[in-house]
Amino acid sequence: MPEATQDELKSRVAVRALDFVQEGMRLGLGTGTTAKLFVAHLAERVRGGLNVVGVPTSEATRAQAEAAGIPLTTLDDTPELDLVVDGADEFDPELRLIKGGGGALLREKIVAAASRRMVVITDVSKRVEVLGRFPLPVEVNRFGLGATTRQVEAAFQRLGLAGAVSLRLDKTLSDPFVTDGGHHILDCRLGAIPEPERLAEALVNIPGVVEHGLFIGLATTVIMADASQTYVIGR
Ligand code: 5RP
């Protein structure tokens, strides 16, 4: 039997996540290639009569959901959500995550924090023992970028983390990437983050850091697929 492609694994977890969706739910809609598949499958169910309402975590997801006919709301009108389904760049055995590879970490974290349950959909390549193989995205205000970057680097040094920090560029590779919130992103190559909680605390205390891609205590469930099986980890 041929090996499943990464796209097939992503599609499998996206379909599996539909099992967590119930009639009448208020849903957070994630961002990224895996979440995009989930939104597409959800839209099919909506066309078939499922009644849900969604809060998108990015303008890209908003455009997809709107075009596909999923009713949308905002966290102002609907401040509490039942479930968010989103992808991740990494997860560890404690279901701590690195997110933000797609640049949507700020809205993704706000939506996750507003949700009773966070189901993460991934393929097996995102599983790590220790977070940090994927560069940690840190969203920063454009004002004072140089000073904020130095403070981020100093925080890594204080924590004994060897970090190479680079400003994320957009597709043209000549301009900085700009998030939906109008900020920039620092991608921080740390190799390993043995104490994610300590790092998260240090980063949120730096003026100019808007949000970081460590999602701690938010994911309740990870649905992960490898070539042979789909696993549901957590509750
Ligand atoms: C976007 C994210 C994505 O969920 C993460 O990058 C995973 O994306 P993909 O499903 O395309 O691998 O955090 O900010």
CSV table of C-alpha atoms and ligand atoms in Angstrom, one decimal:
chain,number,residue,atom,x,y,z
A,1,MET,CA,0.0,0.0,0.0
A,2,PRO,CA,1.5,3.4,-0.9
A,3,GLU,CA,2.4,5.8,2.0
A,4,ALA,CA,-0.2,8.4,2.8
A,5,THR,CA,0.8,11.9,1.8
A,6,GLN,CA,0.9,14.7,4.3
A,7,ASP,CA,-2.2,16.1,2.7
A,8,GLU,CA,-4.1,12.9,3.1
A,9,LEU,CA,-3.1,12.8,6.8
A,10,LYS,CA,-4.3,16.4,7.2
A,11,SER,CA,-7.6,15.6,5.5
A,12,ARG,CA,-8.1,12.6,7.8
A,13,VAL,CA,-7.7,14.6,11.0
A,14,ALA,CA,-9.9,17.4,9.6
A,15,VAL,CA,-12.7,15.0,9.0
A,16,ARG,CA,-12.2,13.3,12.4
A,17,ALA,CA,-12.6,16.7,14.1
A,18,LEU,CA,-16.2,17.0,12.8
A,19,ASP,CA,-17.0,14.3,15.4
A,20,PHE,CA,-16.5,17.0,18.1
A,21,VAL,CA,-19.0,19.4,16.4
A,22,GLN,CA,-22.6,19.4,17.6
A,23,GLU,CA,-25.7,21.2,16.5
A,24,GLY,CA,-25.9,24.8,17.7
A,25,MET,CA,-22.3,25.1,18.6
A,26,ARG,CA,-20.3,28.3,18.6
A,27,LEU,CA,-17.1,27.5,16.9
A,28,GLY,CA,-13.6,29.0,16.5
A,29,LEU,CA,-12.3,28.4,13.0
A,30,GLY,CA,-8.5,28.0,12.9
A,31,THR,CA,-5.9,29.1,10.3
A,32,GLY,CA,-3.5,27.1,8.1
A,33,THR,CA,-3.6,24.3,5.6
A,34,THR,CA,-5.1,21.7,8.1
A,35,ALA,CA,-7.7,24.1,9.5
A,36,LYS,CA,-8.6,25.1,5.9
A,37,LEU,CA,-9.5,21.5,5.2
A,38,PHE,CA,-11.6,21.4,8.4
A,39,VAL,CA,-13.5,24.5,7.4
A,40,ALA,CA,-14.2,23.0,3.9
A,41,HIS,CA,-15.6,19.8,5.5
A,42,LEU,CA,-17.6,21.9,8.0
A,43,ALA,CA,-19.1,23.9,5.2
A,44,GLU,CA,-20.3,20.7,3.6
A,45,ARG,CA,-22.1,19.8,6.8
A,46,VAL,CA,-23.6,23.3,7.0
A,47,ARG,CA,-24.9,23.0,3.5
A,48,GLY,CA,-26.4,19.7,4.7
A,49,GLY,CA,-28.4,21.5,7.4
A,50,LEU,CA,-26.0,21.7,10.4
A,51,ASN,CA,-26.6,24.8,12.4
A,52,VAL,CA,-23.4,26.4,13.8
A,53,VAL,CA,-21.8,29.8,14.0
A,54,GLY,CA,-18.1,30.5,13.6
A,55,VAL,CA,-15.5,33.0,14.6
A,56,PRO,CA,-12.6,33.0,12.2
A,57,THR,CA,-9.0,33.4,13.5
A,58,SER,CA,-7.7,35.2,10.4
A,59,GLU,CA,-8.9,37.2,7.4
A,60,ALA,CA,-8.0,34.2,5.2
A,61,THR,CA,-10.2,31.9,7.2
A,62,ARG,CA,-13.0,34.6,7.2
A,63,ALA,CA,-12.8,34.8,3.4
A,64,GLN,CA,-13.0,31.0,3.1
A,65,ALA,CA,-15.8,30.6,5.6
A,66,GLU,CA,-17.8,33.4,4.1
A,67,ALA,CA,-17.5,32.1,0.6
A,68,ALA,CA,-18.4,28.6,1.8
A,69,GLY,CA,-21.6,29.8,3.5
A,70,ILE,CA,-20.7,29.3,7.2
A,71,PRO,CA,-22.5,31.8,9.3
A,72,LEU,CA,-20.0,34.0,11.2
A,73,THR,CA,-20.1,36.0,14.3
A,74,THR,CA,-17.5,38.0,16.4
A,75,LEU,CA,-16.2,37.6,19.9
A,76,ASP,CA,-17.9,40.9,20.7
A,77,ASP,CA,-21.3,39.4,20.0
A,78,THR,CA,-20.4,35.9,21.1
A,79,PRO,CA,-17.7,36.1,23.7
A,80,GLU,CA,-17.8,32.4,24.7
A,81,LEU,CA,-17.2,29.6,22.2
A,82,ASP,CA,-17.9,25.9,22.6
A,83,LEU,CA,-15.0,24.7,20.6
A,84,VAL,CA,-12.1,25.8,18.4
A,85,VAL,CA,-10.5,23.5,15.9
A,86,ASP,CA,-7.1,24.7,14.8
A,87,GLY,CA,-3.7,23.3,13.5
A,88,ALA,CA,-0.3,23.6,15.2
A,89,ASP,CA,3.3,23.8,14.2
A,90,GLU,CA,4.3,21.5,17.2
A,91,PHE,CA,2.8,19.8,20.2
A,92,ASP,CA,4.5,18.1,23.1
A,93,PRO,CA,3.3,15.3,25.4
A,94,GLU,CA,1.6,17.8,27.7
A,95,LEU,CA,-0.3,19.3,24.7
A,96,ARG,CA,1.7,22.5,24.9
A,97,LEU,CA,1.9,24.0,21.4
A,98,ILE,CA,3.9,26.2,19.1
A,99,LYS,CA,1.6,28.1,16.7
A,100,GLY,CA,2.0,31.0,14.4
A,101,GLY,CA,3.7,29.5,11.4
A,102,GLY,CA,0.9,31.0,9.4
A,103,GLY,CA,1.1,34.3,11.2
A,104,ALA,CA,-2.3,34.2,12.9
A,105,LEU,CA,-1.1,33.5,16.5
A,106,LEU,CA,-2.7,36.5,18.1
A,107,ARG,CA,-6.3,35.9,16.9
A,108,GLU,CA,-5.8,32.2,17.3
A,109,LYS,CA,-4.8,32.6,21.0
A,110,ILE,CA,-7.6,35.0,21.7
A,111,VAL,CA,-10.1,32.6,20.1
A,112,ALA,CA,-8.6,29.6,21.9
A,113,ALA,CA,-8.8,31.4,25.3
A,114,ALA,CA,-12.5,32.2,24.6
A,115,SER,CA,-13.3,28.5,23.8
A,116,ARG,CA,-14.3,25.8,26.3
A,117,ARG,CA,-12.4,23.3,24.3
A,118,MET,CA,-9.5,23.4,21.8
A,119,VAL,CA,-9.1,20.5,19.4
A,120,VAL,CA,-5.8,20.6,17.5
A,121,ILE,CA,-5.6,18.8,14.2
A,122,THR,CA,-2.1,17.7,13.1
A,123,ASP,CA,-0.1,15.1,11.2
A,124,VAL,CA,2.5,13.1,13.0
A,125,SER,CA,5.3,15.4,11.9
A,126,LYS,CA,4.2,18.0,14.5
A,127,ARG,CA,4.8,15.8,17.5
A,128,VAL,CA,7.9,16.5,19.5
A,129,GLU,CA,9.2,15.5,22.9
A,130,VAL,CA,10.5,19.0,23.6
A,131,LEU,CA,9.1,22.2,22.0
A,132,GLY,CA,11.5,24.4,20.0
A,133,ARG,CA,12.4,22.5,16.8
A,134,PHE,CA,10.0,24.8,15.0
A,135,PRO,CA,11.1,28.5,15.2
A,136,LEU,CA,8.9,30.3,17.8
A,137,PRO,CA,6.9,33.1,16.3
A,138,VAL,CA,6.8,36.3,18.4
A,139,GLU,CA,4.4,39.0,17.3
A,140,VAL,CA,5.7,42.5,17.9
A,141,ASN,CA,4.5,46.0,17.5
A,142,ARG,CA,6.1,47.9,14.6
A,143,PHE,CA,7.0,50.8,16.8
A,144,GLY,CA,10.3,50.2,18.5
A,145,LEU,CA,11.0,47.0,16.6
A,146,GLY,CA,14.8,47.2,17.1
A,147,ALA,CA,14.6,47.8,20.8
A,148,THR,CA,12.0,45.0,21.3
A,149,THR,CA,14.1,42.6,19.3
A,150,ARG,CA,17.1,43.3,21.6
A,151,GLN,CA,14.9,42.7,24.6
A,152,VAL,CA,13.6,39.4,23.2
A,153,GLU,CA,17.2,38.3,22.5
A,154,ALA,CA,18.3,39.3,26.1
A,155,ALA,CA,15.4,37.3,27.5
A,156,PHE,CA,16.6,34.2,25.6
A,157,GLN,CA,20.1,34.8,27.0
A,158,ARG,CA,18.9,35.1,30.6
A,159,LEU,CA,17.1,31.8,30.2
A,160,GLY,CA,20.1,30.1,28.8
A,161,LEU,CA,18.5,29.7,25.4
A,162,ALA,CA,20.7,30.0,22.3
A,163,GLY,CA,18.3,31.9,20.0
A,164,ALA,CA,18.7,33.3,16.5
A,165,VAL,CA,16.0,35.8,15.9
A,166,SER,CA,14.9,36.9,12.4
A,167,LEU,CA,12.2,39.3,11.2
A,168,ARG,CA,9.7,37.3,9.1
A,169,LEU,CA,9.5,38.6,5.5
A,170,ASP,CA,6.4,38.5,3.2
A,171,LYS,CA,6.2,36.6,0.0
A,172,THR,CA,8.2,39.2,-1.9
A,173,LEU,CA,11.1,38.6,0.5
A,174,SER,CA,11.8,42.3,0.5
A,175,ASP,CA,9.3,43.6,3.0
A,176,PRO,CA,8.5,42.5,6.5
A,177,PHE,CA,5.4,40.2,6.9
A,178,VAL,CA,2.5,42.1,8.4
A,179,THR,CA,-0.1,40.3,10.5
A,180,ASP,CA,-3.9,40.8,10.4
A,181,GLY,CA,-3.4,43.0,13.4
A,182,GLY,CA,-0.8,45.2,11.6
A,183,HIS,CA,2.2,43.8,13.5
A,184,HIS,CA,5.5,42.1,12.6
A,185,ILE,CA,6.7,38.6,13.5
A,186,LEU,CA,10.1,37.6,14.9
A,187,ASP,CA,10.9,33.9,14.2
A,188,CYS,CA,13.1,32.7,17.0
A,189,ARG,CA,15.2,29.5,16.4
A,190,LEU,CA,15.7,28.1,19.8
A,191,GLY,CA,16.3,24.4,19.2
A,192,ALA,CA,14.8,23.3,22.4
A,193,ILE,CA,12.6,25.1,25.0
A,194,PRO,CA,12.9,23.0,28.2
A,195,GLU,CA,10.7,25.3,30.3
A,196,PRO,CA,8.0,26.8,28.0
A,197,GLU,CA,6.1,28.4,30.9
A,198,ARG,CA,9.2,30.4,32.0
A,199,LEU,CA,9.8,31.6,28.5
A,200,ALA,CA,6.2,32.5,28.0
A,201,GLU,CA,6.3,34.6,31.2
A,202,ALA,CA,9.5,36.4,30.1
A,203,LEU,CA,8.1,37.2,26.7
A,204,VAL,CA,4.8,38.7,27.8
A,205,ASN,CA,6.6,41.0,30.1
A,206,ILE,CA,8.5,42.7,27.3
A,207,PRO,CA,6.9,46.0,26.1
A,208,GLY,CA,6.3,45.7,22.4
A,209,VAL,CA,5.7,42.0,22.4
A,210,VAL,CA,2.1,41.6,21.4
A,211,GLU,CA,1.8,37.8,21.7
A,212,HIS,CA,4.0,34.7,21.4
A,213,GLY,CA,3.3,31.4,19.8
A,214,LEU,CA,3.5,29.3,22.9
A,215,PHE,CA,0.0,27.9,23.6
A,216,ILE,CA,0.1,26.5,27.2
A,217,GLY,CA,-2.9,25.1,29.0
A,218,LEU,CA,-5.2,25.8,26.0
A,219,ALA,CA,-5.3,22.6,23.9
A,220,THR,CA,-7.6,19.9,25.4
A,221,THR,CA,-7.3,17.4,22.6
A,222,VAL,CA,-4.9,16.6,19.8
A,223,ILE,CA,-6.1,14.6,16.8
A,224,MET,CA,-3.0,13.3,15.1
A,225,ALA,CA,-2.7,11.0,12.0
A,226,ASP,CA,0.2,8.9,10.9
A,227,ALA,CA,0.3,6.5,7.9
A,228,SER,CA,-1.6,3.8,9.6
A,229,GLN,CA,-3.9,5.4,12.3
A,230,THR,CA,-5.7,8.4,13.6
A,231,TYR,CA,-5.1,9.1,17.3
A,232,VAL,CA,-7.1,11.2,19.7
A,233,ILE,CA,-4.9,12.4,22.6
A,234,GLY,CA,-6.4,14.2,25.6
A,235,ARG,CA,-10.1,14.4,26.3
B,1,5RP,C1,-1.2,29.6,11.8
B,1,5RP,C2,-0.9,28.4,12.6
B,1,5RP,C3,-1.2,27.1,12.0
B,1,5RP,O1,-2.2,26.4,12.7
B,1,5RP,C4,0.1,26.3,12.0
B,1,5RP,O2,1.1,27.0,11.3
B,1,5RP,C5,-0.1,24.9,11.3
B,1,5RP,O3,-0.4,25.1,9.9
B,1,5RP,P1,-0.6,23.9,8.9
B,1,5RP,O4,-1.9,23.3,9.2
B,1,5RP,O5,-0.6,24.6,7.6
B,1,5RP,O6,0.6,23.0,9.0
B,1,5RP,O7,-0.6,28.4,13.8
B,1,5RP,O8,-0.8,30.8,12.6
